[in-house]
Short mmCIF file of N, CA and C in Angstrom, two decimals:
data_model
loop_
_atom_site.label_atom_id
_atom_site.label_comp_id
_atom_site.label_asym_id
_atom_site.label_seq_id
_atom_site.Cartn_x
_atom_site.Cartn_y
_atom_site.Cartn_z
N UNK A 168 0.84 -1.19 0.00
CA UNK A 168 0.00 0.00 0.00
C UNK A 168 0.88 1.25 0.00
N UNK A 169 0.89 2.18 -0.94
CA UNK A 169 1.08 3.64 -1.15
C UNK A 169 0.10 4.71 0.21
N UNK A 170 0.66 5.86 0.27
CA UNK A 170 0.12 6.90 0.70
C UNK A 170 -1.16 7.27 -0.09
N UNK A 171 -0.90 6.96 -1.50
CA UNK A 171 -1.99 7.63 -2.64
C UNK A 171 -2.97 6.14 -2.40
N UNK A 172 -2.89 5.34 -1.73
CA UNK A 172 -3.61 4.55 -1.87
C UNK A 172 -4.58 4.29 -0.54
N UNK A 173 -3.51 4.47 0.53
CA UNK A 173 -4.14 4.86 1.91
C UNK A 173 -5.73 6.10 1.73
N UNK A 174 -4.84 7.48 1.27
CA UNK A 174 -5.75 8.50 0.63
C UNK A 174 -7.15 8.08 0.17
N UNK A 175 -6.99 7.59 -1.29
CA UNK A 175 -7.96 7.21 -1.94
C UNK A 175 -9.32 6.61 -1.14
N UNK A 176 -9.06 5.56 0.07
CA UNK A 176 -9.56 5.26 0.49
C UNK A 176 -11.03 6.20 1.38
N UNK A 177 -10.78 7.69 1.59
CA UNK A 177 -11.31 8.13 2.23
C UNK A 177 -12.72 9.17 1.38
N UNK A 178 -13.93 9.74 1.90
CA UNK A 178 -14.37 11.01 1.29
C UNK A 178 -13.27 11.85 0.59
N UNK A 179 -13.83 12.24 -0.42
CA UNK A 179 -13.18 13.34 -1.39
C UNK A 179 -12.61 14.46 -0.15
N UNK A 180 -13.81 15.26 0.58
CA UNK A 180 -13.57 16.07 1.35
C UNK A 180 -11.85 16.08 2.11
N UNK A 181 -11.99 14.36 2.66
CA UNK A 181 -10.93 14.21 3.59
C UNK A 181 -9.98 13.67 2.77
N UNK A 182 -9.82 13.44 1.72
CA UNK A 182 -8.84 13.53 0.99
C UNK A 182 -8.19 14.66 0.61
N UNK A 183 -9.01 15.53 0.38
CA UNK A 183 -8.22 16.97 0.05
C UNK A 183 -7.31 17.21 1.48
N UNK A 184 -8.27 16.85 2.41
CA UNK A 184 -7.09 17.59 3.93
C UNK A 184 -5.90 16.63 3.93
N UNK A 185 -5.87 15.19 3.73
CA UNK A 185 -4.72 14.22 3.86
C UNK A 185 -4.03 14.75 2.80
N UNK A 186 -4.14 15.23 1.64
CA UNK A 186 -3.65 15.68 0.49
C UNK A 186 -2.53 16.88 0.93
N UNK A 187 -3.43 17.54 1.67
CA UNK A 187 -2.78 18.92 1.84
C UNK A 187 -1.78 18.66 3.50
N UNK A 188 -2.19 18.22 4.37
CA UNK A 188 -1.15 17.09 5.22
C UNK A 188 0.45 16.44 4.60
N UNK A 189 -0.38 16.16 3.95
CA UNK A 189 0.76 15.45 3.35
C UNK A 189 2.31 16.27 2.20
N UNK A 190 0.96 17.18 1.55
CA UNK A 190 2.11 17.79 0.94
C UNK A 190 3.07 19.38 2.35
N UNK A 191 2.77 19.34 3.33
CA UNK A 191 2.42 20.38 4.27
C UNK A 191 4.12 19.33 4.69
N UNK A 192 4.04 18.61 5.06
CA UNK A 192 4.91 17.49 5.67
C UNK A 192 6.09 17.64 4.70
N UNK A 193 5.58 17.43 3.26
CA UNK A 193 6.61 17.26 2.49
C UNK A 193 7.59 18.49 2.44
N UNK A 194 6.98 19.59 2.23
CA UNK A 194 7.95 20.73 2.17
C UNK A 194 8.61 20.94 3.36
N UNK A 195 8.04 20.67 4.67
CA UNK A 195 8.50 21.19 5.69
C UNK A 195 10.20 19.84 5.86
N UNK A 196 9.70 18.62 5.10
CA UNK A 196 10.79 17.97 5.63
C UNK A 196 11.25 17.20 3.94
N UNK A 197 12.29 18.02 3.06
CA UNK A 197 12.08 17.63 1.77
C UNK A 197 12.58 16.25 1.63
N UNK A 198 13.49 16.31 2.92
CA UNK A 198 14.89 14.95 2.68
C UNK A 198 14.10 13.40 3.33
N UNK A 199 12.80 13.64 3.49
CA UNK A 199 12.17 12.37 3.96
C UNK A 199 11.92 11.81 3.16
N UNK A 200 11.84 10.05 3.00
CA UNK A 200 11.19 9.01 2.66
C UNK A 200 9.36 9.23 3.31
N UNK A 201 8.84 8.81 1.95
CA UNK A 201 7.32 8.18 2.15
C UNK A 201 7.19 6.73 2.71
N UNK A 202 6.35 6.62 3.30
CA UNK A 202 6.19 4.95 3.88
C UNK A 202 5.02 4.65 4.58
N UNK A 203 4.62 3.48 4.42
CA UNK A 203 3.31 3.24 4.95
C UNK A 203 3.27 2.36 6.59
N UNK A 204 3.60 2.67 7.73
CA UNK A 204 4.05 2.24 8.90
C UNK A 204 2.98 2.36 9.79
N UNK A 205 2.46 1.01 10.28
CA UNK A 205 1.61 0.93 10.97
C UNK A 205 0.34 1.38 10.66
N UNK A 206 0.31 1.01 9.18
CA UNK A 206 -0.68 1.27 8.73
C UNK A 206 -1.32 2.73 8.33
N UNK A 207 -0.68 3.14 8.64
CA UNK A 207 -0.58 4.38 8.37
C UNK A 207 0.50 5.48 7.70
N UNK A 208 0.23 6.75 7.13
CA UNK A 208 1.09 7.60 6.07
C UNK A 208 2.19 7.75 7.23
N UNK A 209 3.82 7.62 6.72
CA UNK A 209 4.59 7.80 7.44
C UNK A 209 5.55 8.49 6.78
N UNK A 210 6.04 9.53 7.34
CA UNK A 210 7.47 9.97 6.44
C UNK A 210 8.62 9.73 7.50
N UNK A 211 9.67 9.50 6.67
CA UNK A 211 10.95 8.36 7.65
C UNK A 211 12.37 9.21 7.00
N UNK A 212 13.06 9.81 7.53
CA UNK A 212 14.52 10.23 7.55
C UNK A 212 15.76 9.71 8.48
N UNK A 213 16.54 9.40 7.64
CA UNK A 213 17.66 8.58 8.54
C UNK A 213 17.39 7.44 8.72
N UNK A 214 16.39 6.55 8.27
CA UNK A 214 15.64 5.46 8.85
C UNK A 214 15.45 5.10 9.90
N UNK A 215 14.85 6.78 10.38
CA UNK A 215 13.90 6.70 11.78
C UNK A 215 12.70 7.13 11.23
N UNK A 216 11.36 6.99 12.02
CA UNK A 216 10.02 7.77 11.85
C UNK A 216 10.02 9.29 12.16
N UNK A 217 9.58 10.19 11.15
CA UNK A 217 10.05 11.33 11.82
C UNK A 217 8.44 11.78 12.17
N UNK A 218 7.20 11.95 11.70
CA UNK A 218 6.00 11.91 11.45
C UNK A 218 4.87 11.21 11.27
N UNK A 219 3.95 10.94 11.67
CA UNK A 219 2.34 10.13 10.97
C UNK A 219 1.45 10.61 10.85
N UNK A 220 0.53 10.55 10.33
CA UNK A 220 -0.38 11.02 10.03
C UNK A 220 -1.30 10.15 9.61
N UNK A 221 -2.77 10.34 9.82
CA UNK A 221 -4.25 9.34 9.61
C UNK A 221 -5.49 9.96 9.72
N UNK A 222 -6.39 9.78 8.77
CA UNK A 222 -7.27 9.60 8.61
C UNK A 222 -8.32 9.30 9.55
N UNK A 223 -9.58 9.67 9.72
CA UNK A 223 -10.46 9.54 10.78
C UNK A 223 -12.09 10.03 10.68
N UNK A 224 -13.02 9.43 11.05
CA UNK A 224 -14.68 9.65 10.55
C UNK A 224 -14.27 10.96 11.48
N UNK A 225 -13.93 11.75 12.12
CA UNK A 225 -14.02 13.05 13.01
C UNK A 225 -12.79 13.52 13.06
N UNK A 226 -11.99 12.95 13.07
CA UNK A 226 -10.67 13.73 12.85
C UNK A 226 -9.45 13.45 12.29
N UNK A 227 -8.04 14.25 12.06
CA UNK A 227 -7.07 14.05 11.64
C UNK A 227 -6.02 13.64 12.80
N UNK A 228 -5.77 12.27 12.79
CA UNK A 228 -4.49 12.18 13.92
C UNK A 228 -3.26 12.70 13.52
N UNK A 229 -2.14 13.00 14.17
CA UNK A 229 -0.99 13.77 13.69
C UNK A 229 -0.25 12.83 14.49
N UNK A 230 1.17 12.35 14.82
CA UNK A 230 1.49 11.95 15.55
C UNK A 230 3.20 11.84 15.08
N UNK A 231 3.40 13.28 15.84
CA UNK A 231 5.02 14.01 16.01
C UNK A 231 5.83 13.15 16.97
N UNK A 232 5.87 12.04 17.59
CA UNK A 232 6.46 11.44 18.45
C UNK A 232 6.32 12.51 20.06
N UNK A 233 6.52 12.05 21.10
CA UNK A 233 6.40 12.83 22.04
C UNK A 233 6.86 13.83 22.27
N UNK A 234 8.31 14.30 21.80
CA UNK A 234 9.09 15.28 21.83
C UNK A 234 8.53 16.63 21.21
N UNK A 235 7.89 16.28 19.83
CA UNK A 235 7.20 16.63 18.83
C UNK A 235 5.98 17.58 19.79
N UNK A 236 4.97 17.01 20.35
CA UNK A 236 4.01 17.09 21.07
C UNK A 236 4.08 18.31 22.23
N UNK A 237 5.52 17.76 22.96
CA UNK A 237 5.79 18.76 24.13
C UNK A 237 6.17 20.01 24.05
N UNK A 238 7.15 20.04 22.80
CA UNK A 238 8.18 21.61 22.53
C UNK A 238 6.81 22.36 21.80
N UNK A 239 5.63 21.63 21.20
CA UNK A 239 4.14 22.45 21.39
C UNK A 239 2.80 22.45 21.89
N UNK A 240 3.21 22.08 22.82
CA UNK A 240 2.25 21.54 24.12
C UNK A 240 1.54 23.25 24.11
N UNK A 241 2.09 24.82 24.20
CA UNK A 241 0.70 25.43 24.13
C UNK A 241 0.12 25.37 23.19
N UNK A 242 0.53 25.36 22.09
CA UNK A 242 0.11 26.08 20.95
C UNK A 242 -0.94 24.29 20.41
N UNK A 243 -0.52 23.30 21.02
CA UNK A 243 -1.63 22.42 21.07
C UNK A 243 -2.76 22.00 22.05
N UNK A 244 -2.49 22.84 23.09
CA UNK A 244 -3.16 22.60 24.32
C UNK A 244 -4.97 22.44 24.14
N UNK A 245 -5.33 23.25 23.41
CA UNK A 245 -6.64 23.61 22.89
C UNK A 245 -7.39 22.05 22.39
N UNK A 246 -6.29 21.21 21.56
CA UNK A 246 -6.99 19.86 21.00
C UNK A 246 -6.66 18.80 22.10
N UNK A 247 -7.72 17.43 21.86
CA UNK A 247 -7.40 16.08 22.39
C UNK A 247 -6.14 15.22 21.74
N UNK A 248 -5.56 14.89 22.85
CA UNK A 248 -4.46 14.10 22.15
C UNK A 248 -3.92 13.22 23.44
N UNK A 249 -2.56 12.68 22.89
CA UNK A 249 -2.34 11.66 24.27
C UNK A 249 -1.03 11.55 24.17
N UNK A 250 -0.05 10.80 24.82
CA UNK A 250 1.74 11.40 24.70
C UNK A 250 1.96 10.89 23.58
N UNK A 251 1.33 10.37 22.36
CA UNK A 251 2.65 10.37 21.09
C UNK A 251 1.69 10.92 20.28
N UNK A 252 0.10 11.74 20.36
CA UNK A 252 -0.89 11.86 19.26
C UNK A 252 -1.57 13.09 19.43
N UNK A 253 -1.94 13.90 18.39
CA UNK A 253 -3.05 15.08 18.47
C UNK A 253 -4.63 14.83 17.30
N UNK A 254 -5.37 15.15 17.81
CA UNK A 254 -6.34 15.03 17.33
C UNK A 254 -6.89 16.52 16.35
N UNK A 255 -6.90 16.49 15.09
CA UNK A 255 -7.79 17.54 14.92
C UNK A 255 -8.78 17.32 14.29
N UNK A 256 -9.97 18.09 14.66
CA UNK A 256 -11.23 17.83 14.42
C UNK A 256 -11.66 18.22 12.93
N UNK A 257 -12.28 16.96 12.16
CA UNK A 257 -12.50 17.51 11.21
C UNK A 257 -13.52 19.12 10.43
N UNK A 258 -14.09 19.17 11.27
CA UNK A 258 -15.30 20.01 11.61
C UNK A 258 -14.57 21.36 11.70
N UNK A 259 -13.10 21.73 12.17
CA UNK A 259 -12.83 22.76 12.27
C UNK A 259 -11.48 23.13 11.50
N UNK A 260 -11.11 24.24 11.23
CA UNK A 260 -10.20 24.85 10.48
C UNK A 260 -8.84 23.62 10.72
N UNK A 261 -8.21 22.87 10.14
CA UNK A 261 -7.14 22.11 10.17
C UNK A 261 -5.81 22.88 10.23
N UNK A 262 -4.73 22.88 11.52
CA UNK A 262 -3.78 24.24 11.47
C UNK A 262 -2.49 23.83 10.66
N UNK A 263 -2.47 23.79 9.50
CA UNK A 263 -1.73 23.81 8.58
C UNK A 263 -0.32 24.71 8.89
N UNK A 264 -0.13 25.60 9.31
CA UNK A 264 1.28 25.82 9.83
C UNK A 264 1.78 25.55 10.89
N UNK A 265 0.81 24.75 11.58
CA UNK A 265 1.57 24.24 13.07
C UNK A 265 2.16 22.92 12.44
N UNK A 266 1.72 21.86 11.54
CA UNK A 266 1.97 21.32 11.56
C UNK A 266 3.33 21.23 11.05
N UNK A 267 3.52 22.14 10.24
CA UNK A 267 4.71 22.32 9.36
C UNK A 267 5.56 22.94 10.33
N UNK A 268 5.09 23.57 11.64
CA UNK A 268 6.73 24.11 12.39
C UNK A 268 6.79 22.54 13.10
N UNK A 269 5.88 21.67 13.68
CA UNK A 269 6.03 20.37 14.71
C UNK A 269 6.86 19.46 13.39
N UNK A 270 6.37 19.45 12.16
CA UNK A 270 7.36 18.65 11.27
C UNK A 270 9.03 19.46 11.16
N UNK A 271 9.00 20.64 11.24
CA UNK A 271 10.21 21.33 11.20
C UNK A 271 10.71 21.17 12.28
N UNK A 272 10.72 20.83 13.44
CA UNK A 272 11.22 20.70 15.04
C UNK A 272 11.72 19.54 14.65
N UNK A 273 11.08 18.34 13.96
CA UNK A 273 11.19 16.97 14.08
C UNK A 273 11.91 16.70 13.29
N UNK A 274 12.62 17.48 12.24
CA UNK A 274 13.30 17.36 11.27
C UNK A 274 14.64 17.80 11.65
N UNK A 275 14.89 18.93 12.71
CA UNK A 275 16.07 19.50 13.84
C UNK A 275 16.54 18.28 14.36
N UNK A 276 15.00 17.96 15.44
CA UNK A 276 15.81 17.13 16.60
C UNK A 276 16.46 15.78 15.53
N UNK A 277 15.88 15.20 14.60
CA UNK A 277 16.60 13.95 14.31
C UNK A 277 17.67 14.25 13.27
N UNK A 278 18.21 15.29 12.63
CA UNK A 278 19.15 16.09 12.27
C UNK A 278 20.60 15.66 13.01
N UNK A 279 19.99 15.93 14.50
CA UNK A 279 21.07 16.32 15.38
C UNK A 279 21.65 14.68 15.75
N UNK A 280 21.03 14.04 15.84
CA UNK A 280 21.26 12.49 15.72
C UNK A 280 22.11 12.09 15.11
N UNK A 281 21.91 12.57 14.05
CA UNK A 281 22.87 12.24 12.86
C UNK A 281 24.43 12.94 12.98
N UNK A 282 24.51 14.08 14.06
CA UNK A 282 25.88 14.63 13.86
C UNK A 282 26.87 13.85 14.96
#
């Protein structure tokens, strides 16, 4: 299974948001691998997980690893989530540049791994 195939699977509607997720991910982290991990859209650098992302009848899970989560613990405080996951509701504005600074953090910290 592909990402474009994971996708497909869903309403048009929520395809456009996984669409735009996904390409949101891509720019923020260009040097990642696509991959389908745990069943879910994964992008992988260094051949670690750096990101996930999924699909949902109510919402979009995001899931920055914990580190990911904490360094934006206010600026996520507002949604449901749990130590490795955030929830956003489909029903409301999807925050498209948070996600891209929590993919840009996550793209630092495992950067630094590498030095």
């Amino acid at each position: 299974m592909t990402i474009d195939d994971y996708i497909a699977g869903f309403p048009e509607d929520v395809q456009a948001i996984l669409q735009k997720v996904r390409a949101t991910i891509r720019k923020a982290a260009p040097a990642a691998e696509e991959a389908i991990k745990y069943g879910i859209p994964t992008f992988v650098q260094s051949g670690r997980n750096l990101v996930h992302f999924a699909g949902y009848k109510k919402h979009l899970g995001f899931y920055p690893a914990p580190s990911g989560l904490q360094a934006f613990a206010r600026e996520l405080s507002k949604y449901e989530g749990s130590k490795g996951a955030v929830r956003f509701p489909l029903d409301q504005k999807i925050p498209y540049a948070l996600i891209r600074d929590i993919t840009k953090f996550r793209v630092k910290e495992e950067n630094a791994k590498d030095r």
